[in-house]
mmCIF file of C-alpha atoms and ligand atoms in Angstrom:
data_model
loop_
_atom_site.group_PDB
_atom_site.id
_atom_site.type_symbol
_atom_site.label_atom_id
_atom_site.label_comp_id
_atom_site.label_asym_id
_atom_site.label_seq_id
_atom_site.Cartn_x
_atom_site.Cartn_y
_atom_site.Cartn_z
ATOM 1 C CA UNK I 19 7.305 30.197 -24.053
ATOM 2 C CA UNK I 20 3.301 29.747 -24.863
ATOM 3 C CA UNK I 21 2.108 26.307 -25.859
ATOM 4 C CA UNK I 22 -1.110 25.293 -27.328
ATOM 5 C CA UNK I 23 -3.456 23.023 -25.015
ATOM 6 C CA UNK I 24 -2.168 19.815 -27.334
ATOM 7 C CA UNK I 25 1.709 21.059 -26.838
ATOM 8 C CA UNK I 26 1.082 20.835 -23.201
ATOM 9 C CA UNK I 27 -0.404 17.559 -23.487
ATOM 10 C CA UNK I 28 2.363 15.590 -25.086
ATOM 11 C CA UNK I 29 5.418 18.075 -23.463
ATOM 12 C CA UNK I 30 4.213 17.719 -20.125
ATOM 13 C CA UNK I 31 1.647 15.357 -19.397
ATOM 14 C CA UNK I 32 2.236 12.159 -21.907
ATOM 15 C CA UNK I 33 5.402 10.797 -20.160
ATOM 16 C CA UNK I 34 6.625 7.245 -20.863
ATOM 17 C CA UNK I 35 5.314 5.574 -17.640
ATOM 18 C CA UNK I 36 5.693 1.934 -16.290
ATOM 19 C CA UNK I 37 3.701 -0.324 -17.875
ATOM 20 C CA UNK I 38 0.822 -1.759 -16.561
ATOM 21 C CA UNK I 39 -1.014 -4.993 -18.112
ATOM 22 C CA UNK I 40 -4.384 -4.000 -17.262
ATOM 23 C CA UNK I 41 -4.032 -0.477 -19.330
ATOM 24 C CA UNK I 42 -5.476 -1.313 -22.485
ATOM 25 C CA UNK I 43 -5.512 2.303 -23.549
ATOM 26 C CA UNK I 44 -3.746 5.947 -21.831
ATOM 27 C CA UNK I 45 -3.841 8.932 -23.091
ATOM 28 C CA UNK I 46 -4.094 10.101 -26.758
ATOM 29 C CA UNK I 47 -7.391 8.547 -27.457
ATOM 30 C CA UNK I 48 -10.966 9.471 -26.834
ATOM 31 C CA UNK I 49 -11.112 7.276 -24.333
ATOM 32 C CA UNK I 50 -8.844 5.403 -21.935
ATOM 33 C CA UNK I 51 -9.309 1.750 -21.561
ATOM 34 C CA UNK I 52 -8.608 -0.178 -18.456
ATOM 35 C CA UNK I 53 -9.205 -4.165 -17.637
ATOM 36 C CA UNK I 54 -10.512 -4.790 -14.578
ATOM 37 C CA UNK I 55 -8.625 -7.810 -12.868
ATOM 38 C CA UNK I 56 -11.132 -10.857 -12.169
ATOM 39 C CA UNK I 57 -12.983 -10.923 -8.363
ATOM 40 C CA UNK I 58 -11.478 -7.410 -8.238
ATOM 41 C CA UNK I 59 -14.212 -4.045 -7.768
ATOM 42 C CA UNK I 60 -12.622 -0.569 -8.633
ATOM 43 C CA UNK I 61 -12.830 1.891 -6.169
ATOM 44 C CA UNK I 62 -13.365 5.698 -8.317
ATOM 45 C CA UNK I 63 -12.466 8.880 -5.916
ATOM 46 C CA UNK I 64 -12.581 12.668 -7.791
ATOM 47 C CA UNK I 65 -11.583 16.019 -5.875
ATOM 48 C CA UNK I 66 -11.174 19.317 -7.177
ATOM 49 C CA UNK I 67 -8.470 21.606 -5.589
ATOM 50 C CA UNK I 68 -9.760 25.476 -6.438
ATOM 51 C CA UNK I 69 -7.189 28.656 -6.118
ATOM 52 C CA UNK I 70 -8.141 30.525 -2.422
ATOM 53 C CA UNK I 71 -10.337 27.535 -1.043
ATOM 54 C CA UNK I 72 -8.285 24.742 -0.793
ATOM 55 C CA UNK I 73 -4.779 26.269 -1.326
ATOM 56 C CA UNK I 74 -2.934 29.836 -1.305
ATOM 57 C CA UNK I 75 -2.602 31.720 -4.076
ATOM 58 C CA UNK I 76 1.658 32.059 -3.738
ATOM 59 C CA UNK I 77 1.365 27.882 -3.481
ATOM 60 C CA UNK I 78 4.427 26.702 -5.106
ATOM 61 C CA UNK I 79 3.316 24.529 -8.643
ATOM 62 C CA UNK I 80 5.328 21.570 -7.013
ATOM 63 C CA UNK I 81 3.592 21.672 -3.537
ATOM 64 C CA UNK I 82 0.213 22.068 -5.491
ATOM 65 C CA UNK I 83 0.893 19.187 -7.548
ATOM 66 C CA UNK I 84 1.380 17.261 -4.710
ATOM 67 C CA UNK I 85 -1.554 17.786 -2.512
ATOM 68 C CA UNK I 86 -3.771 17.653 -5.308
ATOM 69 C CA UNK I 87 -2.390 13.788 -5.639
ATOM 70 C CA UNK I 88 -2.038 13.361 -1.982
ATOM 71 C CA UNK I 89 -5.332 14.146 -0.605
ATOM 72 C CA UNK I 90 -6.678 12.238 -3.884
ATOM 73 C CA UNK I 91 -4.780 8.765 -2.442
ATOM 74 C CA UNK I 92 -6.037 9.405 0.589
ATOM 75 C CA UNK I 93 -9.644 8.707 -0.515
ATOM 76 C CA UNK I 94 -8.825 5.458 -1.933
ATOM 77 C CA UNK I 95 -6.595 4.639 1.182
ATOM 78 C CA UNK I 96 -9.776 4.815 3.395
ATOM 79 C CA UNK I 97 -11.150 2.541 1.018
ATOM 80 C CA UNK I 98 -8.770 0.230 1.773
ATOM 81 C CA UNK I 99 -7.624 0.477 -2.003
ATOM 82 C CA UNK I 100 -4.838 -0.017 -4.567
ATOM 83 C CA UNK I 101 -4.026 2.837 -6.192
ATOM 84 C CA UNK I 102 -3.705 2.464 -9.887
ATOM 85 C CA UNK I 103 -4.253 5.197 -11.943
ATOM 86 C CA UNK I 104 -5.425 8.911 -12.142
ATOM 87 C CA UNK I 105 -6.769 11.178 -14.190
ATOM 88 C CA UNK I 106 -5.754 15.240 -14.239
ATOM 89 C CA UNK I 107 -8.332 17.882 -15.180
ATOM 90 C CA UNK I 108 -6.585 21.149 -15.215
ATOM 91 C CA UNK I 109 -7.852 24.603 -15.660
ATOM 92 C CA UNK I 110 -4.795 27.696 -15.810
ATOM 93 C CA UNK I 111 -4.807 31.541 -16.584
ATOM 94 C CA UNK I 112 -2.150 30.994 -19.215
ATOM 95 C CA UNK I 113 0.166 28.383 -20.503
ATOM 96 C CA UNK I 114 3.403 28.983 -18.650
ATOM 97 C CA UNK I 115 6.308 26.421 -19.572
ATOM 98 C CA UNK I 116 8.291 27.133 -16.387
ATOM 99 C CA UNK I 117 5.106 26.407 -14.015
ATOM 100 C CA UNK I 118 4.162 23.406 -15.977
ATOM 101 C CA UNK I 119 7.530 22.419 -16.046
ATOM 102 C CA UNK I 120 7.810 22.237 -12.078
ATOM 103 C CA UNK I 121 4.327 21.207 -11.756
ATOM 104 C CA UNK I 122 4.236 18.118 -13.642
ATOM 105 C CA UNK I 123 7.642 17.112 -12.373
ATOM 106 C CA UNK I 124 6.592 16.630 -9.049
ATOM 107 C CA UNK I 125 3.080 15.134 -10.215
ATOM 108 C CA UNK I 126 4.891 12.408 -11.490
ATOM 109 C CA UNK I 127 7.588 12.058 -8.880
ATOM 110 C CA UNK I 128 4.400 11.528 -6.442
ATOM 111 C CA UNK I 129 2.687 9.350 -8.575
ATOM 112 C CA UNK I 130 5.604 6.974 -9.484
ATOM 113 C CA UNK I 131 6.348 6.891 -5.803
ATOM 114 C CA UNK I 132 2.587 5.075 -5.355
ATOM 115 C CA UNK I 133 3.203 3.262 -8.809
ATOM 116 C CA UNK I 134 -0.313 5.184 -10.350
ATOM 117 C CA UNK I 135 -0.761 5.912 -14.198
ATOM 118 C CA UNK I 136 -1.837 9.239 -15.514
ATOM 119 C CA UNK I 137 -4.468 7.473 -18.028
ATOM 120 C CA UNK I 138 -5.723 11.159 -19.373
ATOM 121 C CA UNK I 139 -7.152 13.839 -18.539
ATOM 122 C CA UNK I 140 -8.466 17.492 -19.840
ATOM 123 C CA UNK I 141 -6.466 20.744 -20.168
ATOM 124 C CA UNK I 142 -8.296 23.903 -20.106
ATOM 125 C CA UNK I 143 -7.774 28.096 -19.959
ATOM 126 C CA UNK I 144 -9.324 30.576 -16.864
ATOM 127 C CA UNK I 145 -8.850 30.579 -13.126
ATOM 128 C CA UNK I 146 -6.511 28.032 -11.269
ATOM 129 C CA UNK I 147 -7.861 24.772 -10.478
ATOM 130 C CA UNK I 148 -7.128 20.762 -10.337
ATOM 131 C CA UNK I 149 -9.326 18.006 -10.634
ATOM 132 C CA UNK I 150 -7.904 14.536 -10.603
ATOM 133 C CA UNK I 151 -9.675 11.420 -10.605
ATOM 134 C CA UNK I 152 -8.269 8.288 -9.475
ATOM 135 C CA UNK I 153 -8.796 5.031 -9.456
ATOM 136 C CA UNK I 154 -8.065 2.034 -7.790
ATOM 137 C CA UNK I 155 -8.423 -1.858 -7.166
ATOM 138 C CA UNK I 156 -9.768 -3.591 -4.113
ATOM 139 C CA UNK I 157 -11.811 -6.672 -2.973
ATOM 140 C CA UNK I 158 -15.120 -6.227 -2.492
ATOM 141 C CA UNK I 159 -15.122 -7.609 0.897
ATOM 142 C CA UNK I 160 -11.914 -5.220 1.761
ATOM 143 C CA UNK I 161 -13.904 -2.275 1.809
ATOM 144 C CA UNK I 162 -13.612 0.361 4.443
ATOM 145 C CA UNK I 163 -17.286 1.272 4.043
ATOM 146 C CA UNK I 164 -18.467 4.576 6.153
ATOM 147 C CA UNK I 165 -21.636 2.382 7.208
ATOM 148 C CA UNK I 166 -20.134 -0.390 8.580
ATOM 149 C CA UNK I 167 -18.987 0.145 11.966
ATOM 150 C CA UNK I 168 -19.902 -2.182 14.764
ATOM 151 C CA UNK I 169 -21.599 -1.557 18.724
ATOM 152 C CA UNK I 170 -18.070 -2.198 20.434
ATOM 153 C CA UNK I 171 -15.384 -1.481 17.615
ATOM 154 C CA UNK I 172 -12.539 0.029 19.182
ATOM 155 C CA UNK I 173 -11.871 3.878 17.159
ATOM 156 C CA UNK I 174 -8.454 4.140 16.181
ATOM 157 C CA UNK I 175 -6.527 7.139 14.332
ATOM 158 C CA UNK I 176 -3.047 6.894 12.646
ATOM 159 C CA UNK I 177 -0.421 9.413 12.873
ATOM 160 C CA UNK I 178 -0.447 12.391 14.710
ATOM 161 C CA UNK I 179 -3.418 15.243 14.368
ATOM 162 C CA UNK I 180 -3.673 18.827 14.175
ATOM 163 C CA UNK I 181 -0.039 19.985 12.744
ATOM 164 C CA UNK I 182 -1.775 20.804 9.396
ATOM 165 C CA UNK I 183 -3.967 22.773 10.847
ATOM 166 C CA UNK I 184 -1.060 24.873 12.692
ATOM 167 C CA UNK I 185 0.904 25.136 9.193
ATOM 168 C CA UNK I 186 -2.326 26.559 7.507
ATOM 169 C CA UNK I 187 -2.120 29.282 10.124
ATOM 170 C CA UNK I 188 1.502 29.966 10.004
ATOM 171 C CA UNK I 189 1.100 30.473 6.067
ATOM 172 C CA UNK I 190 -1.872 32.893 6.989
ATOM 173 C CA UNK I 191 -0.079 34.979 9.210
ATOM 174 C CA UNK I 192 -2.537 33.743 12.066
ATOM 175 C CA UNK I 193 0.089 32.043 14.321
ATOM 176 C CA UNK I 194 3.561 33.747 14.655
ATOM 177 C CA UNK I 195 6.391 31.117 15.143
ATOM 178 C CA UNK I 196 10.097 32.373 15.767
ATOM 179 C CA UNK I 197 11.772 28.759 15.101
ATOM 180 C CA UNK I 198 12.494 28.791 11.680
ATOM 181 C CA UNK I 199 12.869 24.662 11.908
ATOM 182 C CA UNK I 200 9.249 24.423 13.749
ATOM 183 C CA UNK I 201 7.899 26.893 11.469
ATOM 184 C CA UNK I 202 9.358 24.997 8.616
ATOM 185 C CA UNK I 203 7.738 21.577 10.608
ATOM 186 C CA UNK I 204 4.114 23.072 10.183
ATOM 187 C CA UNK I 205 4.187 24.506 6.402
ATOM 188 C CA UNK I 206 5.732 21.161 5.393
ATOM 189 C CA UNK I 207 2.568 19.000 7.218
ATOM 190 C CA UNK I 208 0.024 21.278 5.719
ATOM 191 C CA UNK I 209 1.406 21.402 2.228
ATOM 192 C CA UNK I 210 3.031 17.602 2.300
ATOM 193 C CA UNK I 211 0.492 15.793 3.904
ATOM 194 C CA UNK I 212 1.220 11.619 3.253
ATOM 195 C CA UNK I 213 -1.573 9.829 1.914
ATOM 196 C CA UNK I 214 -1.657 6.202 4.132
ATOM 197 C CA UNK I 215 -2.062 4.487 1.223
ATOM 198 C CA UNK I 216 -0.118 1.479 2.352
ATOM 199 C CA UNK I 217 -1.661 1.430 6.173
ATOM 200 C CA UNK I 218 -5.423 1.786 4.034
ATOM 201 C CA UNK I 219 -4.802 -1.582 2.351
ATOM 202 C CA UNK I 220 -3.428 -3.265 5.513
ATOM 203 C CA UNK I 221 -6.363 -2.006 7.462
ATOM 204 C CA UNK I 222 -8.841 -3.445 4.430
ATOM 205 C CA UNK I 223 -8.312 -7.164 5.563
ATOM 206 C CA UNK I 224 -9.033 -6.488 9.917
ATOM 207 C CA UNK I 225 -10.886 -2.996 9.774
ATOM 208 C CA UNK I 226 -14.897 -2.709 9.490
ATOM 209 C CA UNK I 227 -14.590 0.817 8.463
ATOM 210 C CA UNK I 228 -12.656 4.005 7.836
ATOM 211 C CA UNK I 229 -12.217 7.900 6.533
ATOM 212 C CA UNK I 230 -9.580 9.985 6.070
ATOM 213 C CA UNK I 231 -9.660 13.070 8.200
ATOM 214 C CA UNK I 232 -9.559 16.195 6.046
ATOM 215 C CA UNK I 233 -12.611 18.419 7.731
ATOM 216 C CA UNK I 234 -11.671 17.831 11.537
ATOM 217 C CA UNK I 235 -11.669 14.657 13.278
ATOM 218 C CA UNK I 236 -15.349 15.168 14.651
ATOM 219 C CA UNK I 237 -16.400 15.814 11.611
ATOM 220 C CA UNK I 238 -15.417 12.850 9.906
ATOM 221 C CA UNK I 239 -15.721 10.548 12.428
ATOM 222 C CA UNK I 240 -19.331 11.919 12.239
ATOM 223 C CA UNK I 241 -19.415 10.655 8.654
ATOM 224 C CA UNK I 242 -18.716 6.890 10.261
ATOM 225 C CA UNK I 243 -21.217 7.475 12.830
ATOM 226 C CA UNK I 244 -24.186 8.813 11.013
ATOM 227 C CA UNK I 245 -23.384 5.781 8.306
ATOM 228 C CA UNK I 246 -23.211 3.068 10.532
ATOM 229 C CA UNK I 247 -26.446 4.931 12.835
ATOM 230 C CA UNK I 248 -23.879 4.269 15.674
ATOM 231 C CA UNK I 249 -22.223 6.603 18.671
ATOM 232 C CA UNK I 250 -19.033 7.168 20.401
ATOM 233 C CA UNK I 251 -17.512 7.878 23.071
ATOM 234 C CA UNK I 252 -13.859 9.580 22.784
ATOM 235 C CA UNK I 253 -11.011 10.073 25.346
ATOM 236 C CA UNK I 254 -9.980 13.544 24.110
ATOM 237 C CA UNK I 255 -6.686 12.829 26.606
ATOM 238 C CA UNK I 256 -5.648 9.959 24.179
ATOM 239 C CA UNK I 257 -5.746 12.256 20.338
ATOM 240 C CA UNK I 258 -2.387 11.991 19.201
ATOM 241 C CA UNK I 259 -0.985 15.448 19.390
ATOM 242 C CA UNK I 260 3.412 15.583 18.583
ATOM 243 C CA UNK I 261 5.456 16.697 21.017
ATOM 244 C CA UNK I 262 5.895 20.232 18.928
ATOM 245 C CA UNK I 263 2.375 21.390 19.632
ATOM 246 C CA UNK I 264 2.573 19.564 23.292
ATOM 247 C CA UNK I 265 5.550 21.611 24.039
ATOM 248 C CA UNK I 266 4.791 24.828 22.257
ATOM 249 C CA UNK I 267 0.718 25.479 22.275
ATOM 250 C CA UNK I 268 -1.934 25.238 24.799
ATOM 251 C CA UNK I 269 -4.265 22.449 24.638
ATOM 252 C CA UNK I 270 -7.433 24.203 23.603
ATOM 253 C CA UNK I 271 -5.653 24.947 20.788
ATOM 254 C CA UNK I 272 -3.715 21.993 19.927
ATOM 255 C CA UNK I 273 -7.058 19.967 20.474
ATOM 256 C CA UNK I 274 -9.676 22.509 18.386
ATOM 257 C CA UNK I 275 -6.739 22.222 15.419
ATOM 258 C CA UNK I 276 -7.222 18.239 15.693
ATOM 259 C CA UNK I 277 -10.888 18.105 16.433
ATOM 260 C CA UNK I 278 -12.452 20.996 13.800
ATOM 261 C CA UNK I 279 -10.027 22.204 11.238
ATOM 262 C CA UNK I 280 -8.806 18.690 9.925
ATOM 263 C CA UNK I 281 -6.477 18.300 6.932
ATOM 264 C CA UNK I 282 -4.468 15.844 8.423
ATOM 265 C CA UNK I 283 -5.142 13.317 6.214
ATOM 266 C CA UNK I 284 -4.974 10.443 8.248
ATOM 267 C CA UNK I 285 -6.822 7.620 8.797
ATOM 268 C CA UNK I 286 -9.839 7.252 11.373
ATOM 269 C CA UNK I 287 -11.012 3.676 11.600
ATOM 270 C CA UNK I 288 -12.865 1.194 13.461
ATOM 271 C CA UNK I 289 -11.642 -2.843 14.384
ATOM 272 C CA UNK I 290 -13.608 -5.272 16.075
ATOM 273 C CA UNK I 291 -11.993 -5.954 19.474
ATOM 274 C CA UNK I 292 -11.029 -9.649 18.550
ATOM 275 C CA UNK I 293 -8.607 -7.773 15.021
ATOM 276 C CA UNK I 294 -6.670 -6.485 17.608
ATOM 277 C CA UNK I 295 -3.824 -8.869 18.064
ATOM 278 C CA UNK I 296 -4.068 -8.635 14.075
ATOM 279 C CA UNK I 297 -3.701 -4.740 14.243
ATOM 280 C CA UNK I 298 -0.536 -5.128 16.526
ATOM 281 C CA UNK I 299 1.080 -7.788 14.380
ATOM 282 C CA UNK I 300 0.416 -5.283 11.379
ATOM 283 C CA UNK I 301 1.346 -1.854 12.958
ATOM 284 C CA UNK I 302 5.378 -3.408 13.445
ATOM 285 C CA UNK I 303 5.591 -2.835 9.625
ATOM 286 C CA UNK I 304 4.666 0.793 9.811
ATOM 287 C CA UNK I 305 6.775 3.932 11.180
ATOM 288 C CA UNK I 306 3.481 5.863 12.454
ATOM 289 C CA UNK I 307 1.691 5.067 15.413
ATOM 290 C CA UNK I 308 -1.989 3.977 15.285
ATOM 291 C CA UNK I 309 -4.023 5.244 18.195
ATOM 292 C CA UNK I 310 -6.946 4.109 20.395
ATOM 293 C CA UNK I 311 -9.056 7.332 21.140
ATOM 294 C CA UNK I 312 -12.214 5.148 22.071
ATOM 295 C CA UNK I 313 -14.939 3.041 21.105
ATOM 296 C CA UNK I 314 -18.497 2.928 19.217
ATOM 297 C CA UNK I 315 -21.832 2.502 21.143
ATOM 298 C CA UNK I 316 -25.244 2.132 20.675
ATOM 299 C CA UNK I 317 -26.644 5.539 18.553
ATOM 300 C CA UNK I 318 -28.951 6.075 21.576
ATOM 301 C CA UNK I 319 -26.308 6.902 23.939
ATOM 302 C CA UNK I 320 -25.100 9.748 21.218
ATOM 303 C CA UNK I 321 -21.687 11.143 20.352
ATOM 304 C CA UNK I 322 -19.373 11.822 23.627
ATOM 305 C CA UNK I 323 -16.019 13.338 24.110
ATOM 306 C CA UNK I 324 -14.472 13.162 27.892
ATOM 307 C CA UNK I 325 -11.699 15.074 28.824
ATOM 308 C CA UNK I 326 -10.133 14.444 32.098
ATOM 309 C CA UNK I 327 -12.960 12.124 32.655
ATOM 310 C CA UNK I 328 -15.075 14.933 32.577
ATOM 311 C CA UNK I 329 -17.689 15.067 29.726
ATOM 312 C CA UNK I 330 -17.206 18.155 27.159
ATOM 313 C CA UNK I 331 -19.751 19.902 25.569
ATOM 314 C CA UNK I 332 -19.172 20.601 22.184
ATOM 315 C CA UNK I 333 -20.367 22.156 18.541
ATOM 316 C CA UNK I 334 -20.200 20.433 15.204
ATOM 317 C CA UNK I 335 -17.747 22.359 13.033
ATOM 318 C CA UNK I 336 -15.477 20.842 10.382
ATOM 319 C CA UNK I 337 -15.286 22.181 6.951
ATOM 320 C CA UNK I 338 -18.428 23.027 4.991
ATOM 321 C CA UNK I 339 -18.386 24.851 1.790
ATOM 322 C CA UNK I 340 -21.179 26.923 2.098
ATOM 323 C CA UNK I 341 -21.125 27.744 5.466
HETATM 324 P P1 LIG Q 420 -11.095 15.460 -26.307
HETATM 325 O O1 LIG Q 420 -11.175 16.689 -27.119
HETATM 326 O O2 LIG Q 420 -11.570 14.219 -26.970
HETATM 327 O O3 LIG Q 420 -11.617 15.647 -24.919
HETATM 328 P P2 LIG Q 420 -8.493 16.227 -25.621
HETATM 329 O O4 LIG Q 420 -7.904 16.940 -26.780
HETATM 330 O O5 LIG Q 420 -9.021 17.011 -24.482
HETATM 331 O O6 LIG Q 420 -9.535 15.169 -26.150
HETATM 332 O O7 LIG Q 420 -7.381 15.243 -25.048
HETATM 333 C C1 LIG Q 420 -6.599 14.431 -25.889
HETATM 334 C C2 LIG Q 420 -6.008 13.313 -25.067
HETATM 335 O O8 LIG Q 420 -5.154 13.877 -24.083
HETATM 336 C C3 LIG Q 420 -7.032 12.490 -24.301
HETATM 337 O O9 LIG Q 420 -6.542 11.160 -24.222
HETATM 338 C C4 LIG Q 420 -7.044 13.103 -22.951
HETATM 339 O O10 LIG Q 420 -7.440 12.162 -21.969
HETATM 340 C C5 LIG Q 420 -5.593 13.524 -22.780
HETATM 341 N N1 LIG Q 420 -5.396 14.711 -21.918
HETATM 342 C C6 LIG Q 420 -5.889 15.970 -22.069
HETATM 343 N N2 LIG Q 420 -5.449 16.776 -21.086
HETATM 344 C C7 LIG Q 420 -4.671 16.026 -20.285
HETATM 345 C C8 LIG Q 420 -3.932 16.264 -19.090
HETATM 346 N N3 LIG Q 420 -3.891 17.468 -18.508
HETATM 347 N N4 LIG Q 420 -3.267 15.229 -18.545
HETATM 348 C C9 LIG Q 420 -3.309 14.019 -19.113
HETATM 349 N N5 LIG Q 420 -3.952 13.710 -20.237
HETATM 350 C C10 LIG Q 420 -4.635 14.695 -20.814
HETATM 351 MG MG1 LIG Q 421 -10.995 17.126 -23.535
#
């Protein structure tokens, strides 16, 4: 069946949602309208998920919908926000009822999950590709600012890295894997990846700053550095690798997966050394581990990873679009 863009709108996208006091206005207006609670600052993330750059062209519509909100929450989880609401930009070749069906299903089974509103959005024809905007509430003096690292924090990740970066490869056809459950392991961490949305708000009250690691955890923990005109050095023996990519890959591999290719989406952040006993009490409510991998120092002694105490020399990849 073929809808027109305004059938779409109100058979798949205006869906009676929980109510929120602060939404003045959702969709169906020119305009949505949102109060922003007193002493509170709103924290504004957008990222566009195109067809063949950031996800396979077989990508099932509810594993698309997903991501596209998961890596969005992430942003606003390294802010050390609340998520509140979103809104979806989507471009599509043609109006197909059984895609948009699936798709906005699991868009809103994510989003109810992390209690955001769809507030509106834009529905267009042409090649495949998401925006979504979201938005969300924080102190001001909660923020997980790139720039604010200290000489001395200690540089934490949660989680485990480098498992997305395996599952992109197993979809590709670049790594072969017989075990149908490990296999199954790696797709699911590259196309599920769990936004720490709850961690990011914990970490806004004890952390100085934080990212989310989608490019490669050099990369991003680059971002801090450059920001805060700091350096670092990093115990590559401490990353968090699982026990699947211990047992089954070597560790050049394991560790360039973790350190350049990224899309982990966890959290990177720095803590003063006197938070710690604060971190501790506030990791028992979480499931995932949170990490040590070193510590910030002065810029002039630069950006250092050791390796069985041995310094490693290394080049700056990540993700660039234009490279
Ligand atoms: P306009 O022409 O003023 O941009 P639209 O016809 O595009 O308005 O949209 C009508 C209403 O539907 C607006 O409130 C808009 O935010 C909302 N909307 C459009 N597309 C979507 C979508 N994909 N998801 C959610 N809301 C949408
Ligand atoms: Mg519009």
């Amino acid at each position: 069946m073929k809808y027109t863009e305004f059938e779409i709108i109100s058979q798949y996208f205006q869906r009676n949602q929980k109510k929120d006091c602060n939404e003045i206005k959702g969709i169906g207006d020119d305009s949505a309208l949102i109060k922003i609670p007193r002493n509170n600052v709103l924290a504004i993330s957008t990222d566009t998920l195109v067809e063949c750059t950031h996800f396979l062209r077989n990508i099932s519509p509810q594993d698309l919908a997903y991501k596209t909100v998961a890596v969005n929450l992430s942003d606003l989880a390294a802010m050390g926000a609340v998520p509140k609401w979103t809104t979806l930009s989507i471009t599509m070749p043609k109006s197909d009822s059984l895609w948009l069906e699936k798709f906005s299903t699991s868009f809103f089974n994510i989003l109810n999950k992390y209690n955001v509103r769809l507030i509106g959005g834009d529905t267009n024809c042409g090649p495949l590709s998401i925006t979504l905007s979201v938005f969300g509430l924080l102190k001001k003096n909660n923020a997980l600012l790139r720039s604010n690292a200290k000489i001395g924090d200690l540089i934490y990740v949660t989680g485990t890295l480098g498992e997305s970066a395996a599952g992109l490869f197993v979809l590709k056809r670049k790594l072969l894997i017989k075990n149908l459950n490990i296999r199954n392991y790696l797709i699911k961490k590259h196309l599920n990846p769990i936004p720490r949305v709850l961690e990011g708000i914990a970490l806004g009250k004890i952390a100085n700053s934080a990212i989310d690691i989608s490019d490669g955890l050099i990369s991003d923990l680059g971002h801090i550095l450059n920001n805060s005109q700091c350096g670092a050095n990093i115990n590559l023996n401490k990353i968090p690798i699982s026990k699947i990519l211990t047992n089954y890959f070597k560790s050049k591999h394991y560790l360039d997966w973790a350190l350049n290719i990224g899309e982990d989406y966890e959290l990177c952040f720095t803590i003063s050394k006197k938070n710690i006993k604060k971190l501790n009490l506030m990791k028992k409510n979480f499931l995932i581990n949170f990490t040590c991998i070193g510590h910030v120092t002065p810029i002039e002694q630069g950006f250092n990873l050791f390796y069985n105490k041995k310094k490693i020399i290394f080049k700056k990849k990540g993700f660039n679009h234009f490279n």
